[in-house]
Coordinates of C-alpha atoms and ligand atoms in Angstrom, one line a residue:
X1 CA 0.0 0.0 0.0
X2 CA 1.5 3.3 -0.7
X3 CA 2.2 5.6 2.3
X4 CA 0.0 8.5 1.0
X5 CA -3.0 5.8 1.3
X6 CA -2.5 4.9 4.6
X7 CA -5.7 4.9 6.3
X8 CA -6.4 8.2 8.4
X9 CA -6.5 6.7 11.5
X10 CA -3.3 6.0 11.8
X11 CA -2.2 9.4 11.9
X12 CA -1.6 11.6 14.9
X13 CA -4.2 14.7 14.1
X14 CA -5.1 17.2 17.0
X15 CA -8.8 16.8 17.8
X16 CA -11.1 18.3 15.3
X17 CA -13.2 20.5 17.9
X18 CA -9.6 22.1 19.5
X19 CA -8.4 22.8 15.3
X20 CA -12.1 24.7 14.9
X21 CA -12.3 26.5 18.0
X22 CA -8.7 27.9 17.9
X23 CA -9.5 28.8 14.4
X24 CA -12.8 30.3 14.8
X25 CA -11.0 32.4 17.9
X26 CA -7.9 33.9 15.4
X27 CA -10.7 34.7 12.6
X28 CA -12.5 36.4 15.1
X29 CA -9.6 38.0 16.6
X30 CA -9.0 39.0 13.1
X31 CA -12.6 40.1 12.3
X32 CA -12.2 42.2 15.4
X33 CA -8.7 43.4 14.5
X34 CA -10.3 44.9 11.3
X35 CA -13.1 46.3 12.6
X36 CA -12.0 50.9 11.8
X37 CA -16.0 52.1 12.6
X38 CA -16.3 51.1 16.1
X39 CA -14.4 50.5 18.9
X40 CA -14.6 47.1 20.3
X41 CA -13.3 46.0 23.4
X42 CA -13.0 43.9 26.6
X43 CA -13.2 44.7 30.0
X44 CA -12.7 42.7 33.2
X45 CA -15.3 42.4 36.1
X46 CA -14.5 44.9 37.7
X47 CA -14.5 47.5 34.5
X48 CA -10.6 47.3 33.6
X49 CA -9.7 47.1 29.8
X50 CA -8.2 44.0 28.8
X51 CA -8.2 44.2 24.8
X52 CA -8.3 46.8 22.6
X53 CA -8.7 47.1 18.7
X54 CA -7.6 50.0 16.0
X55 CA -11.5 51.2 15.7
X56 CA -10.9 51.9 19.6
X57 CA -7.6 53.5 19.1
X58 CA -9.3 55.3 16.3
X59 CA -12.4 57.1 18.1
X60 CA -11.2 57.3 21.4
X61 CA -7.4 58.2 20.5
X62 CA -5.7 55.7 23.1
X63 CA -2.9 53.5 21.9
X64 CA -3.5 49.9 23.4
X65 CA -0.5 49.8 25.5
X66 CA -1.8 53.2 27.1
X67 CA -5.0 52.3 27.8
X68 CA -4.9 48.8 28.9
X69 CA -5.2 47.9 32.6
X70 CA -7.1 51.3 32.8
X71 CA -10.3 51.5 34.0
X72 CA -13.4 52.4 31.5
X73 CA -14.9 55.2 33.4
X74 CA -11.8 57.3 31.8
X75 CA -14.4 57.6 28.9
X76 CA -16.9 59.2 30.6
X77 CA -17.7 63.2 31.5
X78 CA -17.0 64.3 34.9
X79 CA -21.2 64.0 35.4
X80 CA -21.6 60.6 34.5
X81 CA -18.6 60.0 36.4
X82 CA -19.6 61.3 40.2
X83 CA -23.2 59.9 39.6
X84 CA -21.1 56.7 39.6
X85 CA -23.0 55.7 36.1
X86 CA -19.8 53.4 34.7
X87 CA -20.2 51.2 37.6
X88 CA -23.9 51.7 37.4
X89 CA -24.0 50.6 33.5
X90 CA -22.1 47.1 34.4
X91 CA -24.2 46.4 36.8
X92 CA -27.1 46.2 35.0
X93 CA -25.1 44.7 32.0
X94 CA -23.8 42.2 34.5
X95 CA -27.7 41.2 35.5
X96 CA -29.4 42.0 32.4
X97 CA -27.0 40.4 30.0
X98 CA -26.6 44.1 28.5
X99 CA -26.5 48.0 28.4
X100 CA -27.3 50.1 25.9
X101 CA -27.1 53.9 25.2
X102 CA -26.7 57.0 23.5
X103 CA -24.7 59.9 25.6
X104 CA -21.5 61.9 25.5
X105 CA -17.9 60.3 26.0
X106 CA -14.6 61.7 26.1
X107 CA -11.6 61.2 23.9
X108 CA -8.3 60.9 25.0
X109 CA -7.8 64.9 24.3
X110 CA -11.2 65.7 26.5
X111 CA -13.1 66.5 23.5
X112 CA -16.2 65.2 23.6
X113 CA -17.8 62.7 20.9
X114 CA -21.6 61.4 20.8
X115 CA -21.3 57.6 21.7
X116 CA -23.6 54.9 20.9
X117 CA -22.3 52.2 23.4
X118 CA -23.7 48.3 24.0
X119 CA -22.1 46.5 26.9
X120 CA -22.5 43.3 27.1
X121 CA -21.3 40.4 29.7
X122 CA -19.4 38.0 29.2
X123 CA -19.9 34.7 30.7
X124 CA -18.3 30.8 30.8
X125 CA -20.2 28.3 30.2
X126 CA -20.8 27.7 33.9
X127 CA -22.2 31.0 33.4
X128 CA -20.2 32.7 35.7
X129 CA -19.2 36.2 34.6
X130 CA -15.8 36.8 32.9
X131 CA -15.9 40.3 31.8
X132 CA -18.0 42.4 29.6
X133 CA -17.8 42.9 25.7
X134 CA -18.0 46.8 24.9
X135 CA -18.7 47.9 21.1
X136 CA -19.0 52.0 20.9
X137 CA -19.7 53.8 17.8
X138 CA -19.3 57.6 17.2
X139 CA -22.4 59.2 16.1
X140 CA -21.2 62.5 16.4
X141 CA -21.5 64.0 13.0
X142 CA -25.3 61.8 12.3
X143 CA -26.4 63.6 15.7
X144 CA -24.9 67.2 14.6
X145 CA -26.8 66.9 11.2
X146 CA -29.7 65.9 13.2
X147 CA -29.7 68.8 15.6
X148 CA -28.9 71.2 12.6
X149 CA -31.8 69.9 11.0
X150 CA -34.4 69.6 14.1
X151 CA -33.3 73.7 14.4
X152 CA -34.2 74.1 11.0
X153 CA -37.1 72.9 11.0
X154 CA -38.1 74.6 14.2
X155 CA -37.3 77.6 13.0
X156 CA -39.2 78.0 10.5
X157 CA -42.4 79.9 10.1
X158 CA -44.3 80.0 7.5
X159 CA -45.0 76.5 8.0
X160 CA -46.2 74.3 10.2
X161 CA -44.3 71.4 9.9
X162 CA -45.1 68.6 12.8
X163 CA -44.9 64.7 12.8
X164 CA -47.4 61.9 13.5
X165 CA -47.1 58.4 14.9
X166 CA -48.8 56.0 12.3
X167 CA -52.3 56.3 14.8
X168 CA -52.0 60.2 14.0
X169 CA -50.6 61.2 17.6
X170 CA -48.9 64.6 17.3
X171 CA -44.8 63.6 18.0
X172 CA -43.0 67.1 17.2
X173 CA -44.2 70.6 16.6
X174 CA -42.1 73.8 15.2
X175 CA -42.7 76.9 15.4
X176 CA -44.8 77.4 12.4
X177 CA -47.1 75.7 13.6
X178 CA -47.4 77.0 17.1
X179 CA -48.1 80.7 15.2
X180 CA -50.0 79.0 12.3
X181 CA -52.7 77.1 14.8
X182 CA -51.7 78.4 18.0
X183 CA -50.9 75.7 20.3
X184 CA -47.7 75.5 22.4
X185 CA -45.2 72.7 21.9
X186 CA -46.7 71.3 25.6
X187 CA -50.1 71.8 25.0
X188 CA -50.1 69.8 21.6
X189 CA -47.6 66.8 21.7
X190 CA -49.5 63.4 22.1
X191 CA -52.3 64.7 21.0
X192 CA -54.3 63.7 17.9
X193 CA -54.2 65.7 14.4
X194 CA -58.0 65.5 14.2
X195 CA -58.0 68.1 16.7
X196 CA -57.4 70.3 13.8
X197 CA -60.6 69.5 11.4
X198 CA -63.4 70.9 11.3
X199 CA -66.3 69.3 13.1
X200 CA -67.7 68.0 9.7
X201 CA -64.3 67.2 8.3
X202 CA -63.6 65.2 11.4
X203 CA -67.6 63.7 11.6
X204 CA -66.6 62.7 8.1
X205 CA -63.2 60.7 8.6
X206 CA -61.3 63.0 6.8
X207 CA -58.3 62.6 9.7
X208 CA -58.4 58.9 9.1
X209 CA -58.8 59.2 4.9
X210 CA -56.1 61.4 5.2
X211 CA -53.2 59.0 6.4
X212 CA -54.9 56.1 4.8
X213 CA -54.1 57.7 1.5
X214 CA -50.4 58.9 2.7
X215 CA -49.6 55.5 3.7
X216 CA -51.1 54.0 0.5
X217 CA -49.8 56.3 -2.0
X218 CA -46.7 58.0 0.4
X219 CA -48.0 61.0 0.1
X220 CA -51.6 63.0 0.6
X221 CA -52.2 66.6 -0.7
X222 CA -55.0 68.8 -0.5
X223 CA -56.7 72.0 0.9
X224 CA -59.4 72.8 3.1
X225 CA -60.7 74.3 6.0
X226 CA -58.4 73.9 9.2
X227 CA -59.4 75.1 13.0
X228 CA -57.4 77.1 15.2
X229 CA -56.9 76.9 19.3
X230 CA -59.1 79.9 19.3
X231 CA -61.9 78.6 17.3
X232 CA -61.2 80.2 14.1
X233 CA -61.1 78.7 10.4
X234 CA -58.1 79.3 7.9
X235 CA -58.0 77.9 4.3
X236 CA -55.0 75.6 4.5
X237 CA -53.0 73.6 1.9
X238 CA -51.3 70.2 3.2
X239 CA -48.7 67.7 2.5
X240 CA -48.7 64.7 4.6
X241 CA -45.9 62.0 4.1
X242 CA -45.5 58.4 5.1
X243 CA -42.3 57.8 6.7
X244 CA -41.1 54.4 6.6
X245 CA -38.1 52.8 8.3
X246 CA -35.7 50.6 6.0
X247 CA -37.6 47.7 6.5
X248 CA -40.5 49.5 4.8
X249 CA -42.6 49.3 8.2
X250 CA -44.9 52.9 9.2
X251 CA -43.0 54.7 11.5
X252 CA -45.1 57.5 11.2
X253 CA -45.7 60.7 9.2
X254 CA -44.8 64.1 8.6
X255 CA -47.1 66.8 8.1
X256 CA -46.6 70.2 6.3
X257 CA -49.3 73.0 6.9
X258 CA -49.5 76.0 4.8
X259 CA -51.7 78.8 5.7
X260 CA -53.1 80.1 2.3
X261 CA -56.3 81.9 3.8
X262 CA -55.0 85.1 2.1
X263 CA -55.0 82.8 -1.8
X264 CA -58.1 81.7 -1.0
X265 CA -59.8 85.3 0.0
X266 CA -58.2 85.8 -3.6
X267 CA -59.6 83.5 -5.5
X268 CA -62.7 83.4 -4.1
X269 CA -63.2 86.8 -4.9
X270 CA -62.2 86.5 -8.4
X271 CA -65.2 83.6 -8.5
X272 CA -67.3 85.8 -7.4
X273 CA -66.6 88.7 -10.1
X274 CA -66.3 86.0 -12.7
X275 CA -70.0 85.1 -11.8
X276 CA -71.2 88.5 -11.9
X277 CA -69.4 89.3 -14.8
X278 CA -71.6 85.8 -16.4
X279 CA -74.6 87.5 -15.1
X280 CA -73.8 90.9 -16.6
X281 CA -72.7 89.3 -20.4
X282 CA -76.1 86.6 -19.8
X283 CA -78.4 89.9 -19.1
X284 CA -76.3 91.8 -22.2
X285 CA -76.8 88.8 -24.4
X286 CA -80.7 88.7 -23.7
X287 CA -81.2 92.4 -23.9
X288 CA -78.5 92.4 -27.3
X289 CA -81.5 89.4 -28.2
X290 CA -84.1 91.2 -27.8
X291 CA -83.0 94.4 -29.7
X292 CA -82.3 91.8 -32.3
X293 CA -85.9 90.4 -32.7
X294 CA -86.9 94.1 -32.6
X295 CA -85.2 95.3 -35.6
X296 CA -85.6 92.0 -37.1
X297 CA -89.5 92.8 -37.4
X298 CA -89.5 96.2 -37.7
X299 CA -86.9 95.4 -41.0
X300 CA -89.5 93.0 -41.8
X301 CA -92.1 95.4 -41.6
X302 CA -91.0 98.1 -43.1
X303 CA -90.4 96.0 -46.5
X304 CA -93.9 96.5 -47.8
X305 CA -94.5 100.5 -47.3
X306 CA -90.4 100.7 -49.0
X307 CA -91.6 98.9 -52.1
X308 CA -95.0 101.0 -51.9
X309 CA -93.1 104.4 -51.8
X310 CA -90.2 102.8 -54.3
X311 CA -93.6 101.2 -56.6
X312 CA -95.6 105.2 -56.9
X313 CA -91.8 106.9 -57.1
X314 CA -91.7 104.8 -60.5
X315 CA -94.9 105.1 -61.9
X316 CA -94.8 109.3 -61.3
X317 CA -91.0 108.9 -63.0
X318 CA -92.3 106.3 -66.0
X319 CA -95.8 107.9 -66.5
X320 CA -95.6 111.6 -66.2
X321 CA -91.5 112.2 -65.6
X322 CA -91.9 114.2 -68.9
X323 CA -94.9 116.7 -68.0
X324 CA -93.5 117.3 -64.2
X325 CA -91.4 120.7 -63.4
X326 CA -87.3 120.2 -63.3
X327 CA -87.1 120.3 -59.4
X328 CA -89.8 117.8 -58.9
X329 CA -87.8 115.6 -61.1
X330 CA -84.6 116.1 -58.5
X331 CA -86.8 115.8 -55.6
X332 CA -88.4 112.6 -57.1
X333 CA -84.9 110.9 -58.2
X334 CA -83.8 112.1 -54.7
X335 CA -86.6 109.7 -53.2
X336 CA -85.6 106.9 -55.5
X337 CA -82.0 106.9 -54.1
X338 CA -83.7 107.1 -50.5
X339 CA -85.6 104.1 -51.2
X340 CA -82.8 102.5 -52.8
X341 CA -80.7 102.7 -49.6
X342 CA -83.0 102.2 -46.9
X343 CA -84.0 98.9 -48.7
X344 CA -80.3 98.0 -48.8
X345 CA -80.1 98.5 -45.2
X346 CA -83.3 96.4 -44.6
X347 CA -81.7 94.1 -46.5
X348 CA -78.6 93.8 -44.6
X349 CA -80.7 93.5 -41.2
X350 CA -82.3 91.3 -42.2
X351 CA -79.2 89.1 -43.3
X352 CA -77.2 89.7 -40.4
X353 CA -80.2 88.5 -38.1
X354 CA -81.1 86.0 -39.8
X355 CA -77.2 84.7 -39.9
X356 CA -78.0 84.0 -35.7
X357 CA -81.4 82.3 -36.3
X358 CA -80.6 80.1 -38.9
X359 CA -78.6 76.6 -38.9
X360 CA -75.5 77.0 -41.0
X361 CA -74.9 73.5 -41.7
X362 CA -71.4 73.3 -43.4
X363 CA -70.5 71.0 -45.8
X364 CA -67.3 70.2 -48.0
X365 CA -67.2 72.9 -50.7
X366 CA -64.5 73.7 -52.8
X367 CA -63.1 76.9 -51.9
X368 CA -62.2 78.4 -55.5
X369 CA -65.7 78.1 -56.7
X370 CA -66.8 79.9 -53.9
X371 CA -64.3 83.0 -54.2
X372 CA -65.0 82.9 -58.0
X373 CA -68.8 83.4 -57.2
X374 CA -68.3 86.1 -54.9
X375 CA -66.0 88.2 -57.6
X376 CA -68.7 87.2 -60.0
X377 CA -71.3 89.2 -57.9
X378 CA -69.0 92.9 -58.2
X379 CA -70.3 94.5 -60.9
X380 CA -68.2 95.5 -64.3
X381 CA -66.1 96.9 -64.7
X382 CA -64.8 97.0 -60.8
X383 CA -64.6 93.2 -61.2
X384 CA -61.6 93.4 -63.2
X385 CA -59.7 95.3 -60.2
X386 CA -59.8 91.8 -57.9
X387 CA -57.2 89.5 -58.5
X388 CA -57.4 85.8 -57.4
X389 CA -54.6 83.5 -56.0
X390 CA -56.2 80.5 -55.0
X391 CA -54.6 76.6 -54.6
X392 CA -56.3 74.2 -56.4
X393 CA -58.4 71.9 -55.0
X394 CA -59.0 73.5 -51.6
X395 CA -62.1 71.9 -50.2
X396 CA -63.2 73.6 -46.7
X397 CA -66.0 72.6 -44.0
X398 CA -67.8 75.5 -44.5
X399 CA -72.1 77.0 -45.2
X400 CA -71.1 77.9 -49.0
X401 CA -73.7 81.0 -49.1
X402 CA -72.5 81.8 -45.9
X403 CA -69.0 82.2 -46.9
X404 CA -69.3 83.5 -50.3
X405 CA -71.4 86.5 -48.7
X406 CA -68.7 87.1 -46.3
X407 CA -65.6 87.1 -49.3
X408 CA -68.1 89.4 -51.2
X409 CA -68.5 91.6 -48.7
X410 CA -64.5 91.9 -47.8
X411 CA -63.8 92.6 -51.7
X412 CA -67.3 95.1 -52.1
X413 CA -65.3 97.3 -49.1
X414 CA -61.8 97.0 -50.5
X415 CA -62.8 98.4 -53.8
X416 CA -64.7 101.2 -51.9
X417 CA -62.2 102.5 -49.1
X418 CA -59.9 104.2 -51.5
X419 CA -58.6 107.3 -52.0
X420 CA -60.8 109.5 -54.8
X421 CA -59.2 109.7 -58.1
X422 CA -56.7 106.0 -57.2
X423 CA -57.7 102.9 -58.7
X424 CA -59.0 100.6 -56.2
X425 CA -57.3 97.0 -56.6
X426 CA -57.6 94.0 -54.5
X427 CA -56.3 90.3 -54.2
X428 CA -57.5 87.4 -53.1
X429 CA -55.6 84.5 -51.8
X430 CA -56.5 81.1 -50.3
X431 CA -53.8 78.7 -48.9
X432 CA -54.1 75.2 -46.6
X433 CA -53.0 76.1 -43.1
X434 CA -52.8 73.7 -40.3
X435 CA -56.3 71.8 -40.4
X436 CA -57.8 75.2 -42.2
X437 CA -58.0 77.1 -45.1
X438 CA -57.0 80.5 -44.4
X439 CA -58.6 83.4 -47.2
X440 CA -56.6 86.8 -47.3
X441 CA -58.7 89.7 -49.0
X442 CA -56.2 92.9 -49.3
X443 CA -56.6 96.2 -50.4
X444 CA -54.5 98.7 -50.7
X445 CA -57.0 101.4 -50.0
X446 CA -57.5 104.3 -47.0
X447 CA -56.3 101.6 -44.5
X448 CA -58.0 101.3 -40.4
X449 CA -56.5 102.9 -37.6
X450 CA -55.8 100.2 -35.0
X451 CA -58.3 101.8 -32.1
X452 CA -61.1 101.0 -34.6
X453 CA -60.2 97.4 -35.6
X454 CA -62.5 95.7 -32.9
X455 CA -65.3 98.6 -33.3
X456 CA -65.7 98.1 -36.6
X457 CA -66.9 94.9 -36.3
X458 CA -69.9 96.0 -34.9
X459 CA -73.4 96.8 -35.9
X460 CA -73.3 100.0 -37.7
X461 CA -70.0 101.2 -36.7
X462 CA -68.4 103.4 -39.4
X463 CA -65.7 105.3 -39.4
X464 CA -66.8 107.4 -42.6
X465 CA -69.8 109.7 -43.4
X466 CA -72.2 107.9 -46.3
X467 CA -71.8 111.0 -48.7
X468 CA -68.2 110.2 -48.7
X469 CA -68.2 106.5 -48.7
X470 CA -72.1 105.3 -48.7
X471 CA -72.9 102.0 -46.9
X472 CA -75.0 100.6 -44.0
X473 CA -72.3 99.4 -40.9
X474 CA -73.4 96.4 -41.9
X475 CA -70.6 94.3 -43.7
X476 CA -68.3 93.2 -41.2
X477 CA -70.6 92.6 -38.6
X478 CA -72.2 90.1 -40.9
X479 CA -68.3 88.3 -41.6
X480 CA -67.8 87.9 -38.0
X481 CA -70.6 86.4 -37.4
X482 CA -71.0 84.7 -40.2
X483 CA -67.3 83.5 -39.9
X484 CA -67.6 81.9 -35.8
X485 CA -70.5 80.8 -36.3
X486 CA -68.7 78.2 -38.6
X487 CA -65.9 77.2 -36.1
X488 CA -63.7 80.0 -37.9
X489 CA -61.9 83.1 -37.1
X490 CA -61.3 86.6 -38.5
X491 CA -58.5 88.8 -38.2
X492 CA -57.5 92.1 -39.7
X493 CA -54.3 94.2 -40.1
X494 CA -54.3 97.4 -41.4
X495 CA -53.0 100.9 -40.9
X496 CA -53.9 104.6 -42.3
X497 CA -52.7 105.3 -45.7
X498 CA -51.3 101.7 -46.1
X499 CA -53.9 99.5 -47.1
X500 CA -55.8 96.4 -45.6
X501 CA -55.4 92.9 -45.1
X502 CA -58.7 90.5 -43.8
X503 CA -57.3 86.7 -43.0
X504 CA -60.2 84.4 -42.3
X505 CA -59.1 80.5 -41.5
X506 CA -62.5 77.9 -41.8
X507 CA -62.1 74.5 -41.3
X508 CA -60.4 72.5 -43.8
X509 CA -61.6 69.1 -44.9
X510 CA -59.2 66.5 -44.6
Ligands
LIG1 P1 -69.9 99.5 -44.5 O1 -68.9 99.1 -45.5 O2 -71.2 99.3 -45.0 O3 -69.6 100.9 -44.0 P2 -68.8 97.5 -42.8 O4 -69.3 96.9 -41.6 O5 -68.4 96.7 -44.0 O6 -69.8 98.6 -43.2 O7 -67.5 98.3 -42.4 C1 -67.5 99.1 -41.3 C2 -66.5 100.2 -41.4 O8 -65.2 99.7 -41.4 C3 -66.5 101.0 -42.7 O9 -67.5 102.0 -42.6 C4 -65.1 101.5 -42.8 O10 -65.0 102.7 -42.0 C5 -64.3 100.4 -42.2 N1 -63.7 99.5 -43.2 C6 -64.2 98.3 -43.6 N2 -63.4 97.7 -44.5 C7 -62.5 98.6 -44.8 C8 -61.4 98.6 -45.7 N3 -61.1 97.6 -46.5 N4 -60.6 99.7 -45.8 C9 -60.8 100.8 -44.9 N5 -61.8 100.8 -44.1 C10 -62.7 99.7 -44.0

């Protein structure tokens, strides 16, 4: 048999248990050795250091020669020190199995550091007590941005910032909140946030809907009516957060209060001059209604004694113009043109009212025929001063009558508002725009001072004496309404002297 296959046996190994246990004791004793973030070390009974490792020597400053064979309450301030609270600490460590706390300790140099310290004893397996196992870590700089952040908060005012346990118990207040709601830091701790709601917010569970939704969704924001210590209501906005620890368990939650009573006052106000102002145009509209139907019948009515007067003015001219005196003729052609005009403006009234009471129902009509027929409808030889540039095969959404009365009506004034003596001349252009068809009548006539482009498009607003240029005010009131009352828009651009240009967009098809 060949040596390496001797059976094991026959060797001379140490004991398996010893081999482990010595090695578990060096890899701890290594684990221990490595340890930089907290000091970990042994004392006796009595409180006297027997080990030391480099996250000791690192936070409390002590080399291990120095500090071993010293007692522990060298750590500790002068306080903790004459109410005796070293020995204090291993007692209860030495009964309890263990001490734990957060307070101040002393480095070798006397500065102070914030310590977070577990002792715990040390005991044989007879269980009597060996010594006690101390592992300190420095929390200094966690506690400083903690402070620096708790005075923070407390200091500010315009908010009320305060925390919650997860039932809703108030845990911390700042000093927003006392001024916001009025309650001392004594007077509101531990109790609950419901205090705040109003009667019917609380009778309706808002408090409890409130964190439900925070710790559903980690957040709840709203507004509403909060209650003061005193008794009075402010309009408040709120944040509520659910805080979580790392295990993702409800700690609690933190509540931000903003008093916005002054926002509210605001906008409530504004609500309440929007409504009147709804009221005011409503009562407008119906009066503006009313007028219509008014000159609507009296238009109406005044058709038949117009064509009487216009009827008799043209059988006197026809049947005895010959036999009458010169200045009966003048004063009979004078009535003619009288006639003429008010029957014009009947007619106009009539079309502009009936534009509101009747259903323009559009449908898809090629634009070009449309701006052909209204330059078809100027008389010679005017017609040959309006110039067309229109893209083929435009088809728009539009009430074809509708629309061609409205171009005719742009071209019939820019041929009109021109200088005396200049040659009126106008163009027409149609182009796609974006999901319209946008028509631009210019002129390059008197032009519109930029006060008066609104006003003109308005019943019977002129800006020129009839004897200089005649018409009824009509026109334009009859394109914008006309023109929305299809889904489009009118604009205009013009100034004295330098002509005008009308854009209309109407739905495109397609
Ligand atoms: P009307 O042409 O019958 O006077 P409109 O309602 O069409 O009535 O126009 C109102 C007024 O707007 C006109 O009296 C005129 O003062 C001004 N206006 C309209 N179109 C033009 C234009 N192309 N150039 C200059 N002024 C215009």
């Amino acid at each position: 048999m060949p040596a390496n296959l001797k059976p094991a046996a026959s060797r001379q190994p140490k004991p398996a248990t010893q081999l482990n246990h010595l090695q578990s004791d060096k890899a701890f004793r290594l684990l221990v050795e490595g340890i930089q973030d907290y000091a970990v070390f042994l004392l006796d009974k009595d409180g006297f250091i027997t080990s030391w490792n480099p996250g000791a020597q690192r936070i409390k400053q002590y080399a291990p020669d120095e500090i071993t064979g010293k007692h522990f309450s060298v750590f500790y301030t002068e306080p903790d020190r004459s109410a005796r609270n070293p020995w204090r600490q291993l007692e209860v460590a030495a009964e309890t199995g263990r001490y734990q706390e957060e307070n101040w300790r002393l480095r070798k140099d006397g500065s102070r550091f914030w310590a977070d310290v577990v002792i715990t004893a040390v005991r044989d397996k007879d269980g009597n007590l060996m010594g006690f196992g101390q592992i300190t870590r420095d929390l200094t700089e966690r506690r400083e941005a903690e402070t620096r952040y708790r005075l923070l908060i407390e200091a500010v005012t315009d908010y009320a910032i305060y925390s919650l346990d997860p039932k809703g118990i108030i845990t911390s207040w700042n000093t927003g909140a006392e001024r916001i709601k009025g309650y001392t830091t004594d007077e509101i701790l531990g109790r609950h946030f419901s205090t705040f709601y109003t009667p019917e917010d609380a009778a309706a569970g808002m408090p409890a809907y409130v964190l439900r939704q925070a710790a559903e969704n980690g957040h709840y924001e709203g507004e509403g009516w909060r209650v003061r210590k005193d008794g009075t209501r402010f309009w408040s906005s709120v944040v509520v957060t659910a805080i979580r620890d790392e295990a993702g368990e409800l700690v609690g939650f933190s509540k931000i209060t903003r008093d916005v009573s002054d926002r509210k006052k605001l906008l409530d106000t504004i609500q309440q001059h929007a409504e009147e102002l709804e009221l005011r145009v409503a009562e407008r509209e119906q009066t503006n209604a009313e007028l219509e139907a008014f000159s609507y019948s009296v238009s109406h009515d005044l058709r038949s004694p117009l064509r009487a007067i216009e009827g008799f003015a043209d059988i006197i001219a026809t049947d005895y113009g010959n036999q009458l005196p010169e200045p009966v003729q003048a004063y009979l052609n004078q009535i003619s043109n009288a006639t003429r005009r008010m029957n014009r403006l009947v007619q106009d009234l009539l079309e502009y009212s009936r534009l509101s009471r009747i259903e323009l129902k559009p449908t898809a009509t090629d634009v070009e025929a449309i701006i052909e027929d209204a330059r078809q409808q100027i008389e010679e030889p005017l017609r040959e001063h309006v110039k067309l540039d229109v893209q083929a095969g435009l088809q728009a959404f539009v009430h074809a009558p509708t629309l061609t009365q409205i171009v005719y009506n742009l071209i019939n004034n820019g041929l009109k508002f021109y200088p005396a003596g200049k040659q009126p001349q106008v163009e027409v252009s149609a182009r796609r725009g974006e999901g319209t068809v946008r028509i631009v009548v210019s002129d390059h006539g008197i032009g519109i001072p930029v006060e008066h482009h609104e006003r003109i498009f308005q019943v019977f607003e002129r800006l020129h004496s009839a004897t200089k240029y005649p018409g009824t005010g009509i026109g334009l009131a009859i394109v914008k309404r006309g023109i929305s009352r299809m889904g489009g828009t009118v604009s205009l651009k013009s100034e004295p002297g330098n002509g005008s240009t009308f854009t209309l967009e109407v739905p495109a098809v397609g």
